[in-house]
mmCIF file of C-alpha atoms in Angstrom:
data_model
loop_
_atom_site.group_PDB
_atom_site.id
_atom_site.type_symbol
_atom_site.label_atom_id
_atom_site.label_comp_id
_atom_site.label_asym_id
_atom_site.label_seq_id
_atom_site.Cartn_x
_atom_site.Cartn_y
_atom_site.Cartn_z
ATOM 1 C CA MET A 1 0.002 -0.002 0.001
ATOM 2 C CA GLN A 2 1.312 3.452 -0.918
ATOM 3 C CA ILE A 3 0.310 6.212 1.493
ATOM 4 C CA ILE A 4 1.467 9.807 1.189
ATOM 5 C CA ALA A 5 1.752 11.752 4.431
ATOM 6 C CA ILE A 6 2.012 15.526 4.577
ATOM 7 C CA SER A 7 2.736 17.763 7.509
ATOM 8 C CA GLY A 8 0.741 20.930 7.888
ATOM 9 C CA SER A 9 3.656 22.598 9.591
ATOM 10 C CA ALA A 10 6.472 24.087 7.548
ATOM 11 C CA ARG A 11 8.942 23.573 10.427
ATOM 12 C CA PRO A 12 11.139 20.498 9.787
ATOM 13 C CA ASP A 13 11.287 19.765 13.528
ATOM 14 C CA SER A 14 7.555 20.158 14.144
ATOM 15 C CA SER A 15 5.586 17.688 16.221
ATOM 16 C CA ASN A 16 3.427 16.928 13.163
ATOM 17 C CA TYR A 17 6.476 15.954 11.128
ATOM 18 C CA LYS A 18 7.800 13.914 14.064
ATOM 19 C CA LEU A 19 4.452 12.087 14.260
ATOM 20 C CA LEU A 20 4.513 11.266 10.538
ATOM 21 C CA ARG A 21 8.100 9.970 10.749
ATOM 22 C CA ALA A 22 7.067 7.727 13.635
ATOM 23 C CA MET A 23 4.074 6.448 11.666
ATOM 24 C CA ALA A 24 6.296 5.695 8.657
ATOM 25 C CA LYS A 25 8.692 3.720 10.862
ATOM 26 C CA HIS A 26 5.799 1.956 12.562
ATOM 27 C CA LYS A 27 4.248 0.755 9.256
ATOM 28 C CA PRO A 28 7.231 0.408 6.888
ATOM 29 C CA ALA A 29 5.519 -2.202 4.700
ATOM 30 C CA TRP A 30 2.915 0.391 3.827
ATOM 31 C CA ALA A 31 5.467 2.615 2.129
ATOM 32 C CA VAL A 32 4.314 5.700 3.991
ATOM 33 C CA GLY A 33 6.128 8.504 2.228
ATOM 34 C CA ILE A 34 6.422 11.861 3.923
ATOM 35 C CA SER A 35 6.113 14.678 1.430
ATOM 36 C CA ARG A 36 7.451 18.191 1.795
ATOM 37 C CA LEU A 37 6.072 19.063 -1.622
ATOM 38 C CA PRO A 38 3.067 21.126 -0.485
ATOM 39 C CA GLU A 39 5.248 23.838 1.050
ATOM 40 C CA LYS A 40 7.032 24.278 -2.303
ATOM 41 C CA LEU A 41 3.827 24.771 -4.269
ATOM 42 C CA PRO A 42 3.136 28.224 -5.669
ATOM 43 C CA LEU A 43 0.222 30.147 -4.236
ATOM 44 C CA PHE A 44 -2.946 28.837 -5.856
ATOM 45 C CA ARG A 45 -4.659 31.200 -8.252
ATOM 46 C CA ALA A 46 -7.436 29.864 -10.453
ATOM 47 C CA GLN A 47 -6.048 31.559 -13.538
ATOM 48 C CA ASP A 48 -2.781 29.596 -13.097
ATOM 49 C CA ASP A 49 -4.585 26.232 -12.991
ATOM 50 C CA SER A 50 -4.035 25.507 -16.675
ATOM 51 C CA ASN A 51 -1.272 24.285 -18.949
ATOM 52 C CA PRO A 52 1.539 24.764 -18.607
ATOM 53 C CA LEU A 53 1.323 23.954 -14.907
ATOM 54 C CA PRO A 54 4.282 24.523 -12.592
ATOM 55 C CA ALA A 55 6.432 21.369 -12.232
ATOM 56 C CA THR A 56 5.732 21.197 -8.482
ATOM 57 C CA VAL A 57 1.980 21.116 -9.119
ATOM 58 C CA ILE A 58 2.349 18.322 -11.679
ATOM 59 C CA ALA A 59 4.525 16.312 -9.269
ATOM 60 C CA TRP A 60 2.052 16.864 -6.397
ATOM 61 C CA ARG A 61 -0.925 15.774 -8.489
ATOM 62 C CA ASN A 62 0.930 12.752 -9.917
ATOM 63 C CA ALA A 63 2.066 11.613 -6.466
ATOM 64 C CA LEU A 64 -1.502 11.688 -5.153
ATOM 65 C CA ALA A 65 -2.937 10.043 -8.257
ATOM 66 C CA ALA A 66 -0.529 7.113 -7.761
ATOM 67 C CA ALA A 67 -1.107 6.817 -4.000
ATOM 68 C CA ASP A 68 -3.655 4.600 -2.276
ATOM 69 C CA GLY A 69 -4.273 7.182 0.403
ATOM 70 C CA LEU A 70 -3.262 10.388 2.103
ATOM 71 C CA ILE A 71 -2.487 11.271 5.706
ATOM 72 C CA ILE A 72 -2.577 14.946 6.644
ATOM 73 C CA SER A 73 -1.146 15.823 10.056
ATOM 74 C CA SER A 74 -1.694 19.457 10.841
ATOM 75 C CA PRO A 75 -1.539 21.880 13.719
ATOM 76 C CA GLU A 76 -4.318 24.366 14.357
ATOM 77 C CA TYR A 77 -3.489 27.994 13.581
ATOM 78 C CA ALA A 78 -6.051 30.619 14.568
ATOM 79 C CA HIS A 79 -8.833 27.988 14.681
ATOM 80 C CA ASN A 80 -8.026 26.768 11.173
ATOM 81 C CA ILE A 81 -5.594 24.710 9.131
ATOM 82 C CA PRO A 82 -2.347 26.381 8.055
ATOM 83 C CA ALA A 83 -2.257 28.105 4.682
ATOM 84 C CA VAL A 84 0.280 25.579 3.356
ATOM 85 C CA VAL A 85 -2.279 22.759 3.747
ATOM 86 C CA LYS A 86 -5.140 24.734 2.233
ATOM 87 C CA ASN A 87 -2.952 25.794 -0.696
ATOM 88 C CA ALA A 88 -1.864 22.204 -1.386
ATOM 89 C CA LEU A 89 -5.481 21.056 -1.368
ATOM 90 C CA GLU A 90 -6.645 23.922 -3.584
ATOM 91 C CA TRP A 91 -4.287 22.705 -6.321
ATOM 92 C CA LEU A 92 -6.261 19.407 -6.349
ATOM 93 C CA VAL A 93 -9.797 20.752 -6.647
ATOM 94 C CA SER A 94 -10.060 20.948 -10.439
ATOM 95 C CA SER A 95 -7.968 17.873 -11.192
ATOM 96 C CA GLY A 96 -9.777 15.505 -8.790
ATOM 97 C CA GLU A 97 -6.965 13.397 -7.342
ATOM 98 C CA LEU A 98 -8.775 13.140 -3.998
ATOM 99 C CA ALA A 99 -12.134 11.998 -5.386
ATOM 100 C CA GLY A 100 -12.783 8.664 -3.685
ATOM 101 C CA LYS A 101 -9.253 8.644 -2.200
ATOM 102 C CA ARG A 102 -8.880 7.436 1.387
ATOM 103 C CA VAL A 103 -7.722 10.279 3.623
ATOM 104 C CA LEU A 104 -6.842 10.297 7.317
ATOM 105 C CA PRO A 105 -6.928 13.848 8.705
ATOM 106 C CA ILE A 106 -4.996 14.338 11.943
ATOM 107 C CA ILE A 107 -5.000 17.550 13.937
ATOM 108 C CA LEU A 108 -2.132 17.522 16.439
ATOM 109 C CA THR A 109 -2.272 20.264 19.049
ATOM 110 C CA PRO A 110 -0.581 20.790 22.408
ATOM 111 C CA HIS A 111 -3.553 19.754 24.554
ATOM 112 C CA ALA A 112 -7.321 19.313 24.647
ATOM 113 C CA PRO A 113 -9.710 20.917 23.752
ATOM 114 C CA ARG A 114 -7.828 22.592 20.893
ATOM 115 C CA GLY A 115 -8.082 21.379 17.300
ATOM 116 C CA ALA A 116 -11.820 20.928 16.751
ATOM 117 C CA LYS A 117 -12.235 23.969 14.490
ATOM 118 C CA ALA A 118 -9.199 23.087 12.379
ATOM 119 C CA MET A 119 -10.521 19.538 11.974
ATOM 120 C CA GLN A 120 -13.903 20.877 10.903
ATOM 121 C CA SER A 121 -12.272 23.168 8.345
ATOM 122 C CA LEU A 122 -10.037 20.406 6.977
ATOM 123 C CA CYS A 123 -12.926 17.958 6.692
ATOM 124 C CA TRP A 124 -15.138 20.513 4.932
ATOM 125 C CA THR A 125 -12.401 21.024 2.353
ATOM 126 C CA LEU A 126 -11.826 17.290 1.909
ATOM 127 C CA LYS A 127 -15.554 16.583 1.573
ATOM 128 C CA SER A 128 -15.889 19.273 -1.085
ATOM 129 C CA MET A 129 -13.310 17.303 -3.087
ATOM 130 C CA ASP A 130 -15.162 13.981 -2.564
ATOM 131 C CA ALA A 131 -12.333 12.491 -0.487
ATOM 132 C CA ARG A 132 -13.197 9.395 1.535
ATOM 133 C CA ILE A 133 -12.478 10.491 5.109
ATOM 134 C CA LEU A 134 -11.570 7.397 7.101
ATOM 135 C CA ALA A 135 -11.761 8.973 10.553
ATOM 136 C CA GLN A 136 -11.207 12.295 12.254
ATOM 137 C CA LEU A 137 -8.190 11.915 14.509
ATOM 138 C CA PRO A 138 -7.548 14.637 17.062
ATOM 139 C CA LEU A 139 -4.271 14.055 18.917
ATOM 140 C CA PHE A 140 -2.701 15.999 21.752
ATOM 141 C CA GLN A 141 1.033 16.347 22.231
ATOM 142 C CA ASP A 142 0.764 16.086 25.998
ATOM 143 C CA GLN A 143 -0.723 12.571 25.663
ATOM 144 C CA ILE A 144 1.964 11.096 23.371
ATOM 145 C CA GLU A 145 4.978 9.452 24.977
ATOM 146 C CA TRP A 146 8.116 9.154 22.855
ATOM 147 C CA ASP A 147 11.074 6.815 23.256
ATOM 148 C CA GLU A 148 14.706 7.807 22.682
ATOM 149 C CA ASN A 149 14.501 6.698 19.002
ATOM 150 C CA GLY A 150 11.592 8.994 18.150
ATOM 151 C CA GLN A 151 9.027 6.213 18.270
ATOM 152 C CA ILE A 152 5.698 6.417 20.044
ATOM 153 C CA MET A 153 5.683 4.341 23.197
ATOM 154 C CA PRO A 154 3.146 1.526 23.460
ATOM 155 C CA GLY A 155 -0.089 2.701 24.993
ATOM 156 C CA GLU A 156 -3.290 4.522 24.162
ATOM 157 C CA SER A 157 -1.774 6.909 21.569
ATOM 158 C CA LEU A 158 -0.120 4.088 19.610
ATOM 159 C CA ASP A 159 -3.296 1.996 19.817
ATOM 160 C CA THR A 160 -5.293 4.953 18.452
ATOM 161 C CA LEU A 161 -2.860 5.387 15.550
ATOM 162 C CA ASP A 162 -2.901 1.647 14.798
ATOM 163 C CA ALA A 163 -6.696 1.638 14.702
ATOM 164 C CA ALA A 164 -6.754 4.671 12.407
ATOM 165 C CA LEU A 165 -4.108 3.220 10.071
ATOM 166 C CA SER A 166 -5.965 -0.088 9.895
ATOM 167 C CA LEU A 167 -8.837 1.794 8.210
ATOM 168 C CA PHE A 168 -6.669 2.051 5.072
ATOM 169 C CA SER A 169 -6.906 -1.759 4.801
ATOM 170 C CA ASP A 170 -10.707 -1.904 4.802
#
């Protein structure tokens, strides 16, 4: 199974990126690939959504077309998803790569109750593109325990991730 995972944070050391790296190590047979492509995409403008497309847009669309699913792990900024995530998704609206595609949206925030509005915004966008949302996964940094190798320690957080990832198999 080929799953693309994108981080909604542009920081390379972000907790969202750390979570995706841990998921990729946890399910290596799934070929979870972490993409930094969305942050390199040009700002979406409808008039630019025609040939010739920028090379980064073509690569982004091709990667998603070839993938079995998508994981988006995002922080919440001002009760919404970051602009980098919204921009990456806007480049897919007219071309339809997410139609029927399995998507696992994750909102990772420091602690409860944060994240609900960002999840709602992300899911509205995904639904408008006919993505197949597998689950809505709110996670809180203060509930995840990490080992010295950057892996998530066994427990409730890892069990939650396993259950969510198993939805890609259904």
